[in-house]
Short mmCIF file of C-alpha atoms and ligand atoms in Angstrom, two decimals:
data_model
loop_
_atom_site.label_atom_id
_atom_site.label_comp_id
_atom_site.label_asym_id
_atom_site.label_seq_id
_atom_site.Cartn_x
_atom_site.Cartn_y
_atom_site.Cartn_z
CA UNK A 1 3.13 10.33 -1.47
CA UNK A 2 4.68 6.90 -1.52
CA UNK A 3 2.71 3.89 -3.57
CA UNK A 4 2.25 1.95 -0.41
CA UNK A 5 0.23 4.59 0.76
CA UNK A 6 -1.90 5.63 -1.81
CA UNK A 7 -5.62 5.95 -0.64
CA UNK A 8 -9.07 5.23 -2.35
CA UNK A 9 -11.95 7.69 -3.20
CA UNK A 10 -14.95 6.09 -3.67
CA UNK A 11 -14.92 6.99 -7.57
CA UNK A 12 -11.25 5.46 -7.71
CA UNK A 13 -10.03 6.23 -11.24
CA UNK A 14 -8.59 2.59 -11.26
CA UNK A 15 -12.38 1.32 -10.72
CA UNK A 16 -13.79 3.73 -13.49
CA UNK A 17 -14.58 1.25 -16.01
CA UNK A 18 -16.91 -0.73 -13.28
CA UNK A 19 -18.26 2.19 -12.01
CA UNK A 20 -19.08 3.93 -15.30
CA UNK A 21 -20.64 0.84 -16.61
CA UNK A 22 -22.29 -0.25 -13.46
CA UNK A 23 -22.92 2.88 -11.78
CA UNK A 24 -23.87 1.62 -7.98
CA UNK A 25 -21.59 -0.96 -7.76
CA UNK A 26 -18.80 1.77 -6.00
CA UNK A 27 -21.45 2.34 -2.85
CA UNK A 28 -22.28 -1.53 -2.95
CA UNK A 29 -18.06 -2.78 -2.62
CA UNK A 30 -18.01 -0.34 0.09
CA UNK A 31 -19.04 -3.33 2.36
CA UNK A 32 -16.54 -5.74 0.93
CA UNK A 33 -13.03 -5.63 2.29
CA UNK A 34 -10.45 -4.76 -0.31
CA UNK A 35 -8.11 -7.44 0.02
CA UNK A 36 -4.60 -6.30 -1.26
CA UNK A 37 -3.08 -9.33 -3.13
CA UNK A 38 0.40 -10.40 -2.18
CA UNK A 39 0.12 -10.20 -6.21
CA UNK A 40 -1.09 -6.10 -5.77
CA UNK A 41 2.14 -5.38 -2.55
CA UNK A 42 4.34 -6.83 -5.62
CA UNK A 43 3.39 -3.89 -8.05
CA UNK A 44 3.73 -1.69 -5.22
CA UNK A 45 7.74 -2.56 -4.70
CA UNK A 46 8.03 -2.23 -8.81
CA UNK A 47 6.41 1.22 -8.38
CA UNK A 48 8.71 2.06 -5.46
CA UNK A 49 11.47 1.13 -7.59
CA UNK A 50 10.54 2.45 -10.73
CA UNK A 51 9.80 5.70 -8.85
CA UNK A 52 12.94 6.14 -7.33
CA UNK A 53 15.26 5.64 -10.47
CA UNK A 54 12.57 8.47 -12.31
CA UNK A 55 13.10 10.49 -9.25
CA UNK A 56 17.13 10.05 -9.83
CA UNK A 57 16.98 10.40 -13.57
CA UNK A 58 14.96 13.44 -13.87
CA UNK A 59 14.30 15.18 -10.78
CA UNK A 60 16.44 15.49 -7.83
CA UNK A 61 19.77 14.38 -8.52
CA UNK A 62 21.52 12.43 -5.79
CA UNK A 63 24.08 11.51 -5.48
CA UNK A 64 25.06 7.66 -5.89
CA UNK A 65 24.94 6.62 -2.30
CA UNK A 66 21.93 7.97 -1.17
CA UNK A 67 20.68 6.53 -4.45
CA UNK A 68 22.69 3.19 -3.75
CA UNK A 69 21.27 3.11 0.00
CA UNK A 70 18.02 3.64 -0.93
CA UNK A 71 17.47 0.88 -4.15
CA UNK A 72 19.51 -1.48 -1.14
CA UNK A 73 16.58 -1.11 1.23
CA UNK A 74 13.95 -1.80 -2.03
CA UNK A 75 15.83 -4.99 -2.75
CA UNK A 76 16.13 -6.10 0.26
CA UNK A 77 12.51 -6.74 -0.05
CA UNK A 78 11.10 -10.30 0.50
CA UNK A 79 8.84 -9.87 -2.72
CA UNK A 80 11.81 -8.21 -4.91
CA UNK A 81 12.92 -10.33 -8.07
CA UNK A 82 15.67 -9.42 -10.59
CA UNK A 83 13.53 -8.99 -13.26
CA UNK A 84 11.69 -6.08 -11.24
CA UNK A 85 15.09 -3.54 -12.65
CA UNK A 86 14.81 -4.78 -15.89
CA UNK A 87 11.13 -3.98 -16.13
CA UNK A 88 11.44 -0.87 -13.89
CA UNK A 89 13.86 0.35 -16.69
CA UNK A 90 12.09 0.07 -19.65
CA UNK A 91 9.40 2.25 -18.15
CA UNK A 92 12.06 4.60 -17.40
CA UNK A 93 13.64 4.50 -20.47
CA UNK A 94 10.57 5.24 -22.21
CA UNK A 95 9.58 7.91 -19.67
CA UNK A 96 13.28 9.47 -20.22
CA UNK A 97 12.51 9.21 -24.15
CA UNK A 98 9.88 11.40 -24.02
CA UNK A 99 11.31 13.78 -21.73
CA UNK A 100 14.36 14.13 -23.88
CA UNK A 101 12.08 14.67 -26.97
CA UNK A 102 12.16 18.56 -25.84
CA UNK A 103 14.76 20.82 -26.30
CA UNK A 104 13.99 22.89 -23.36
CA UNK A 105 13.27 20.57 -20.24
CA UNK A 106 9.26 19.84 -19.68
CA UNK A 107 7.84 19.93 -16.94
CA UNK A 108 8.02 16.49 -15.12
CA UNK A 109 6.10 15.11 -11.65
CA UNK A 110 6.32 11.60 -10.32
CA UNK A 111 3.64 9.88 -8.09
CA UNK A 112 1.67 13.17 -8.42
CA UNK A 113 -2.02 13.12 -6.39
CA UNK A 114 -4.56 14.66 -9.49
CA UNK A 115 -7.95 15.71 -8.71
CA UNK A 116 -11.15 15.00 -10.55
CA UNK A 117 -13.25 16.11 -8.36
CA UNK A 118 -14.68 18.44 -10.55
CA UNK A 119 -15.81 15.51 -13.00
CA UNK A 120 -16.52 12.89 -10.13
CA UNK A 121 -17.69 13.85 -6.58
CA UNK A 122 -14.42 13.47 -4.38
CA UNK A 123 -12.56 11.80 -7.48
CA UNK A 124 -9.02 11.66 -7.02
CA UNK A 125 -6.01 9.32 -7.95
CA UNK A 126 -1.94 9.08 -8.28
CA UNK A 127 -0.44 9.11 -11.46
CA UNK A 128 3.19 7.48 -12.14
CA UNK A 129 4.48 9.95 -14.07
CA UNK A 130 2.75 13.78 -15.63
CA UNK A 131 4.89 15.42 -18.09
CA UNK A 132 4.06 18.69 -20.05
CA UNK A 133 6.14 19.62 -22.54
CA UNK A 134 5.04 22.59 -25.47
CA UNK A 135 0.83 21.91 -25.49
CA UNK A 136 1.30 18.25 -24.98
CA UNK A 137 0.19 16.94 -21.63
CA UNK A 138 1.64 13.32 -20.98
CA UNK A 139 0.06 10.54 -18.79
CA UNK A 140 2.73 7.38 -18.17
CA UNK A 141 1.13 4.44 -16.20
CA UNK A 142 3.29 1.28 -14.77
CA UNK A 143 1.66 -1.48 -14.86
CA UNK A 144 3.15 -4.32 -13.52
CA UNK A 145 0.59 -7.28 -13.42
CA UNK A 146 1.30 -9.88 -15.76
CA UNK A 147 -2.70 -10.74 -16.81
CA UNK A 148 -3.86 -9.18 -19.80
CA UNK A 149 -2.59 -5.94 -21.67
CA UNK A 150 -4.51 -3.10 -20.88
CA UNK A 151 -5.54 -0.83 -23.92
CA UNK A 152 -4.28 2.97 -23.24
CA UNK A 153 -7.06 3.74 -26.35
CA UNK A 154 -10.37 5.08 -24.32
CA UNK A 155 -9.17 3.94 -21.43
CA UNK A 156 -10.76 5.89 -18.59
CA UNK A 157 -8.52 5.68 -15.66
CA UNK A 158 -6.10 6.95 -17.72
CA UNK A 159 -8.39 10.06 -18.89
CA UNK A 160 -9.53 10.64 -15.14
CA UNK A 161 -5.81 11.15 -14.38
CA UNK A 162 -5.57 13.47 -17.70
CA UNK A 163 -8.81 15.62 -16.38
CA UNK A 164 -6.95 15.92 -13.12
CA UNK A 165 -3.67 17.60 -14.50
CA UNK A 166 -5.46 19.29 -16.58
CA UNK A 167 -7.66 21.30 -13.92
CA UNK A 168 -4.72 21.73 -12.00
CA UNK A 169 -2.10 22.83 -14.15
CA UNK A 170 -4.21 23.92 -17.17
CA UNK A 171 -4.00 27.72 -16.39
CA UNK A 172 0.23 27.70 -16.39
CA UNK A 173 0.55 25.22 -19.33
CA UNK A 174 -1.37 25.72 -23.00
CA UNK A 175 -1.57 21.76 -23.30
CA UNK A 176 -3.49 21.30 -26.36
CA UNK A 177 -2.78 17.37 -27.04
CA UNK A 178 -3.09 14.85 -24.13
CA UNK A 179 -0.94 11.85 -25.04
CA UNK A 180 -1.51 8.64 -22.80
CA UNK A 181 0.79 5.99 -22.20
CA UNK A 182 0.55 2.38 -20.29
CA UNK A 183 4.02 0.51 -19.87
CA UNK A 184 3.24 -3.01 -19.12
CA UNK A 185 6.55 -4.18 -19.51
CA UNK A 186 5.98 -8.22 -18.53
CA UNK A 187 3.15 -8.63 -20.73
CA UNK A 188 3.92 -6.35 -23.89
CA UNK A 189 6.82 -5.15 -25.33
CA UNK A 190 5.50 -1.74 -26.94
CA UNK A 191 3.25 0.65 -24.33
CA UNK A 192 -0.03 1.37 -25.65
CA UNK A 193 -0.58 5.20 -26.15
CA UNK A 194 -3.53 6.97 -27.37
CA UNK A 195 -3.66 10.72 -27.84
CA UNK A 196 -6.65 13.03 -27.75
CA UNK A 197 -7.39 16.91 -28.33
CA UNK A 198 -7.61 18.38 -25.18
CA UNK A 199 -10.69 19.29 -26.14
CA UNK A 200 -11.99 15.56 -26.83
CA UNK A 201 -10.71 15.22 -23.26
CA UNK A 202 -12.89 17.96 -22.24
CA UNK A 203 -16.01 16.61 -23.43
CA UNK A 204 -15.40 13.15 -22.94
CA UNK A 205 -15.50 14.68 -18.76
CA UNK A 206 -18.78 16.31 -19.57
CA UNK A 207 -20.30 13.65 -20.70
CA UNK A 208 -19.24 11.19 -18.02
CA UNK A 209 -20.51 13.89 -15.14
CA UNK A 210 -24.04 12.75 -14.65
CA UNK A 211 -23.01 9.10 -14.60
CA UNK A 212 -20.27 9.57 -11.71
CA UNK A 213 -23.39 11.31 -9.93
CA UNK A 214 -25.22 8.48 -9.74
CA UNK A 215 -22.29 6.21 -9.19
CA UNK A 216 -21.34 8.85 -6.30
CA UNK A 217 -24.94 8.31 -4.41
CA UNK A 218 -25.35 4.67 -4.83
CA UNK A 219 -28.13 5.45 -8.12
CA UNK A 220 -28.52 4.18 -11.30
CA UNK A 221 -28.76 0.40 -13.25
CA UNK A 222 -26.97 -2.41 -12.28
CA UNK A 223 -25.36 -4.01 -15.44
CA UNK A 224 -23.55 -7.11 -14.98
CA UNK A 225 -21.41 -7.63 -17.66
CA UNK A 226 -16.82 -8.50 -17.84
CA UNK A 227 -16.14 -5.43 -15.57
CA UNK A 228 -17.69 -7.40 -12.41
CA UNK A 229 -14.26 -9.47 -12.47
CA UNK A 230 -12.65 -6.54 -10.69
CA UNK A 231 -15.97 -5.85 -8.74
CA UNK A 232 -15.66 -6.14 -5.02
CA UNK A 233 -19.44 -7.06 -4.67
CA UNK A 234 -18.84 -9.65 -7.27
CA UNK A 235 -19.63 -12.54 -5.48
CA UNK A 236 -22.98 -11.77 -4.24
CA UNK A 237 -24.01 -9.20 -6.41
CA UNK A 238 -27.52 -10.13 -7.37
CA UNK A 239 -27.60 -8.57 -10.75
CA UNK A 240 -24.57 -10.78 -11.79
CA UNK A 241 -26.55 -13.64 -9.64
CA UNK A 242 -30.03 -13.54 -12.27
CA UNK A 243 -27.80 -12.59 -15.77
CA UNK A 244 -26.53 -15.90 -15.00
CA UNK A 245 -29.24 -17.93 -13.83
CA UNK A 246 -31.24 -16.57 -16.58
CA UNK A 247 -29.50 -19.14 -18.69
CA UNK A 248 -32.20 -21.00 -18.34
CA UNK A 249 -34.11 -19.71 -20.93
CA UNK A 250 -32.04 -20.95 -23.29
CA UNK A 251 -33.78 -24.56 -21.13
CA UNK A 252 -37.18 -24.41 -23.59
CA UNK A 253 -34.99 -23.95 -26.90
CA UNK A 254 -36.95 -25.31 -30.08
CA UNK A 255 -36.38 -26.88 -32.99
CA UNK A 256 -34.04 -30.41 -31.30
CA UNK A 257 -30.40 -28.72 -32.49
CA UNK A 258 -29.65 -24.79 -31.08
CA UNK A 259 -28.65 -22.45 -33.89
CA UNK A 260 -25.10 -21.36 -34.41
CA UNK A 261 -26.54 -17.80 -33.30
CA UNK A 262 -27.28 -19.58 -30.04
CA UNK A 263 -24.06 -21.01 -29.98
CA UNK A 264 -22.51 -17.96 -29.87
CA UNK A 265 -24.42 -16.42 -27.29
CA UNK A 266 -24.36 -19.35 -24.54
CA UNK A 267 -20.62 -19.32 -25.26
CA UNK A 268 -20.44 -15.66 -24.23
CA UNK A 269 -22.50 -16.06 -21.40
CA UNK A 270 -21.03 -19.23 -20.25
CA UNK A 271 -17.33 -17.61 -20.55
CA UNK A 272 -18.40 -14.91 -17.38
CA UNK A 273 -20.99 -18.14 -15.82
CA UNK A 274 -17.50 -19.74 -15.27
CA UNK A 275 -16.12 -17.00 -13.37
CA UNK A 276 -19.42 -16.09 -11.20
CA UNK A 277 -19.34 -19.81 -9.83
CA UNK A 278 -15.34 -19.28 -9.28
CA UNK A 279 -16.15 -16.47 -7.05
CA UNK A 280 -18.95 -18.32 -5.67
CA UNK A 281 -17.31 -20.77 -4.45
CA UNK A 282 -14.07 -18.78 -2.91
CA UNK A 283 -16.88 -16.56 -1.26
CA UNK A 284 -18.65 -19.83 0.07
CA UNK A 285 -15.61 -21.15 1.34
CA UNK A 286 -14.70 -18.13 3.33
CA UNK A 287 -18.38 -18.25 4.90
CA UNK A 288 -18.16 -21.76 6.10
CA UNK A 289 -14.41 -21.18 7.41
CA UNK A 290 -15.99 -18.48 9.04
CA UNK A 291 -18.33 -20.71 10.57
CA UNK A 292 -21.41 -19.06 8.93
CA UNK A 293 -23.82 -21.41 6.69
CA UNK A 294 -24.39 -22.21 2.80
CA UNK A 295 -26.97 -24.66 2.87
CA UNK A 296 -25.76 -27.88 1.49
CA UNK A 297 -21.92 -27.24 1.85
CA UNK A 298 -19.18 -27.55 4.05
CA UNK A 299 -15.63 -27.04 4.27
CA UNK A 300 -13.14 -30.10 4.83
CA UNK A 301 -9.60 -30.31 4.53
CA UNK A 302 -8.30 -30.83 1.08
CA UNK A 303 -5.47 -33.54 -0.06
CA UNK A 304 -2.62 -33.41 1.89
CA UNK A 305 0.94 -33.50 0.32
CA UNK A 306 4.17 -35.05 1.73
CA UNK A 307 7.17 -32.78 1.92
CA UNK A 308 10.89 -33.33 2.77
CA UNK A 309 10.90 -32.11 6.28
CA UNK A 310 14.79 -31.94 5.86
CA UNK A 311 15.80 -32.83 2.21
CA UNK A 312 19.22 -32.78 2.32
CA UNK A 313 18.93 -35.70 5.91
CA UNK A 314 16.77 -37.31 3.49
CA UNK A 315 18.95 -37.61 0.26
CA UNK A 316 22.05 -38.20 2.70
CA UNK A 317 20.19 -41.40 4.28
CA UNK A 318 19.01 -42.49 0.82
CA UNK A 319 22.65 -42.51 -0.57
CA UNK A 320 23.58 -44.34 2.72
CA UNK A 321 21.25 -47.11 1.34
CA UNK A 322 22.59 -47.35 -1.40
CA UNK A 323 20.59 -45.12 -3.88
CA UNK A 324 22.65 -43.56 -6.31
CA UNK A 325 22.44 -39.82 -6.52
CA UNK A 326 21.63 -39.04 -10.04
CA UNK A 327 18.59 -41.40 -9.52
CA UNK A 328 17.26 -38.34 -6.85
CA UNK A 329 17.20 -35.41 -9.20
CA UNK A 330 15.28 -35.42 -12.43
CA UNK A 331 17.46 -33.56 -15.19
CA UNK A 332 15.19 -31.51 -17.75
CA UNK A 333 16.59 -28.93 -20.85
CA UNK A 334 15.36 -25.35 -19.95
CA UNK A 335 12.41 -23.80 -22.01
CA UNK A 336 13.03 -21.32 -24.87
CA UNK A 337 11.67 -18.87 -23.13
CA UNK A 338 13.73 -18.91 -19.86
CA UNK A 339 16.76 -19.84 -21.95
CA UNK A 340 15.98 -16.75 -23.50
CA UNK A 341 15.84 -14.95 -19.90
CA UNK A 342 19.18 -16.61 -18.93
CA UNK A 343 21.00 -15.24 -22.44
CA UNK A 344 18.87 -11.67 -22.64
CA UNK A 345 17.14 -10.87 -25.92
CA UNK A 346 20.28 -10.34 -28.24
CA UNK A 347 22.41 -13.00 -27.56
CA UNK A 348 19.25 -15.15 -27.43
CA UNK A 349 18.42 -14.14 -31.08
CA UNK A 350 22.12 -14.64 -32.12
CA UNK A 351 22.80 -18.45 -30.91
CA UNK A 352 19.29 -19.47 -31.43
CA UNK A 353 17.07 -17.57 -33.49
CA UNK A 354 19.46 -16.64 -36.38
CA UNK A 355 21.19 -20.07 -36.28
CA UNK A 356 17.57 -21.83 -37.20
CA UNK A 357 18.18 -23.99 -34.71
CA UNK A 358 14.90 -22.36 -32.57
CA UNK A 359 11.65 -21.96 -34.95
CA UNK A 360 7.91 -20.45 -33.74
CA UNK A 361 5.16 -23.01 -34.00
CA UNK A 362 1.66 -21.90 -34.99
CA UNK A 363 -0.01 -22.07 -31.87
CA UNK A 364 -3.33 -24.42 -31.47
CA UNK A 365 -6.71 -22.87 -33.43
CA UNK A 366 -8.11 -21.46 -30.17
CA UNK A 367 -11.67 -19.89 -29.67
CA UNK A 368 -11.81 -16.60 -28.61
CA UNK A 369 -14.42 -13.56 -28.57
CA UNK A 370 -14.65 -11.20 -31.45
CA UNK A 371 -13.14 -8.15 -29.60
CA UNK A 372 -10.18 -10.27 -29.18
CA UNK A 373 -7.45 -7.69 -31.16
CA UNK A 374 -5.42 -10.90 -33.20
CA UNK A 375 -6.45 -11.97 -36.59
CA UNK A 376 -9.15 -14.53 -37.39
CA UNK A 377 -7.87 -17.54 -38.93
CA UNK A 378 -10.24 -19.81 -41.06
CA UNK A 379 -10.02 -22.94 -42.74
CA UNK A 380 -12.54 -22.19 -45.31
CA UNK A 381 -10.57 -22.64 -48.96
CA UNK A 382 -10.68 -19.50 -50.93
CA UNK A 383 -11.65 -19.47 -54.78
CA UNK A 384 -7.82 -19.75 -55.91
CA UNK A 385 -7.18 -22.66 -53.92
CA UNK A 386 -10.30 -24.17 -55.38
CA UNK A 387 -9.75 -23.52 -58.23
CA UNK A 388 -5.68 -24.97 -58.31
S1 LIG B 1 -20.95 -7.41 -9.67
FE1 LIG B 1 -21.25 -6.42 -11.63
S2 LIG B 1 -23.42 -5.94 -11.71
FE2 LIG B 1 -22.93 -6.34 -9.57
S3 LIG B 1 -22.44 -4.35 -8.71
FE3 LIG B 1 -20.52 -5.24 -9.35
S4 LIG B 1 -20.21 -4.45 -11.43
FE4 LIG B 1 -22.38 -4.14 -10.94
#
């Protein structure tokens, strides 16, 4: 089955995390459109891509025009970008690493439909690439957003997927390890992995069985908390709606000053408080363009900008006046980073890096929450200093 058409079940492994936390949130987005992203059909051409160099690679050799005709019709793609073979590579590089880790050939599936049903009601997904060589069962996601890294260590769409090979091909393979893998090749260089015992897999689909019950009927606790980001009811969910007006209480705070303690907590409430009102509005927006009513707002045309209707006419008739050319285009040095992307890595590091000539600057002290993964920095002076 191709990416584009991939379906949802209603316990969508890709959803788990909202779903396991906030068990009836997957009946309540059943009434909310899911609106692909032009951002979402982007990862979909990278998968495409990525899928048929894997399929090339490992699976069903063809020959190089049928390959060359078909990675012509991917790039000729309105949304495809250069960089999409570069990234597309390195996942298939490091799927290809692992596959030539064996000295007899594993066995190797691309875009493979796995059932969970047997751990959540009607539970079923597509994973990039399954491989199963000796007792170790692989699990190689592609992700190609650009947002924040995703953490292969617990992570449960990723084990969903696992449970699914492992009910289906369990009885013709001993897998004994599961190792799984998330490329995320434009935000981190090195995948995440995380291996478990199968085992540890095993129970870890036990114990998530009653939840995806409840999940599964519509049952169980709403619990607002960071996984209503990706929540389709997110909006107008009204769990989400009193965690955050229950701010308030913070309203009747004694003594004059709040504690540091209360610092910290408004902080972490105020972080998600941001993000509620962002979806507020959006949603609000949509209801008034729909012609529908939020009392006290309206929509009205924003700003208006002014654009060249023809620029080159324009620049021509400028010139005509008299307006010297170098006056109409502004002349700035390229960034490290995309001077970088014009050299590639290695000849970056050569002129640049290794000649002095580029140095890293500590970034700003910025605030973040504790299960951020970098290291705290303090300006607190320690005894020796003191001491000195
Ligand atoms: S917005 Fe949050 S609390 Fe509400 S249903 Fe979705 S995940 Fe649950």
């Amino acid at each position: 089955m191709g990416h584009a058409e991939r379906a949802h079940a209603v316990l969508a492994a890709s959803s788990s995390k909202q779903w396991l936390a906030c068990p009836p949130s997957a009946r309540l987005s059943e009434q909310f459109p899911d609106k692909g992203s032009e951002y979402a059909a982007e990862g979909t051409l990278a998968h495409e891509i990525a899928e048929l160099k894997l399929r090339k690679a490992v699976l069903e050799p063809m020959g190089p025009r049928k390959f060359s005709k078909a990675i012509k019709e991917l790039r000729s793609n309105p949304l495809y970008q250069p960089e999409m073979d570069k990234h597309t590579d390195t996942y298939v590089d490091y799927v290809l690493g692992i596959v030539h880790s064996y000295t007899s050939p594993p066995y190797v599936a691309v875009e493979k439909r796995l059932d969970y049903s047997a751990y959540a009601p009607e539970g079923f997904g597509t994973g990039d690439c399954i491989i199963i060589g000796g007792d170790t069962l692989h699990i190689v996601d592609l992700k190609y957003g650009k947002g924040v890294p995703v953490d292969a260590e617990g992570n449960t769409q990723l084990r969903l997927y696992a449970l699914g090979a492992v009910t289906e091909y369990g009885f013709l393979h001993p897998i004994r390890q599961v190792h799984m893998v998330i490329v995320q090749p434009r935000v981190v260089e090195t995948p995440s992995e995380d291996t478990i015992t199968l085992d540890e897999l095993l129970a870890w689909g036990e114990s998530i069985k009653p939840t995806a019950e409840l999940a599964y009927k519509g049952e169980g606790e709403f619990n607002p908390g960071d996984h209503c980001r990706f929540c389709r009811a997110k909006a107008v969910c009204r769990a989400r709606a009193d965690a955050h007006t229950a701010l308030e209480v913070f309203g009747g705070m004694k003594p004059p000053l709040i504690s540091d303690a209360e610092v910290g907590q408004i902080l972490e409430r105020g972080r998600n408080l941001a993000a509620w009102l962002e979806d507020l509005e959006k949603y609000a927006l949509n209801r008034c363009l729909e012609g529908g009513d939020i009392p006290g707002w309206k929509a009205v045309e924003g700003r208006g900008s002014r654009q060249y209707v023809d620029q080159d006419a324009a620049f021509k008739l400028l010139m005509e006046h008299g307006i010297d050319e170098a006056m109409l285009y502004e002349r700035r040095p390229l960034s490290v980073p995309n001077v970088e992307k014009l050299l590639g890595k290695a000849k970056y590091r050569e002129l640049l890096e290794e000649t002095g000539l580029v140095e890293v600057q500590p970034g700003k002290p910025t605030l973040v929450p504790m299960t951020d993964k970098r290291q705290a920095i303090t300006n607190k002076i320690t005894a020796a200093e003191a001491f000195n």
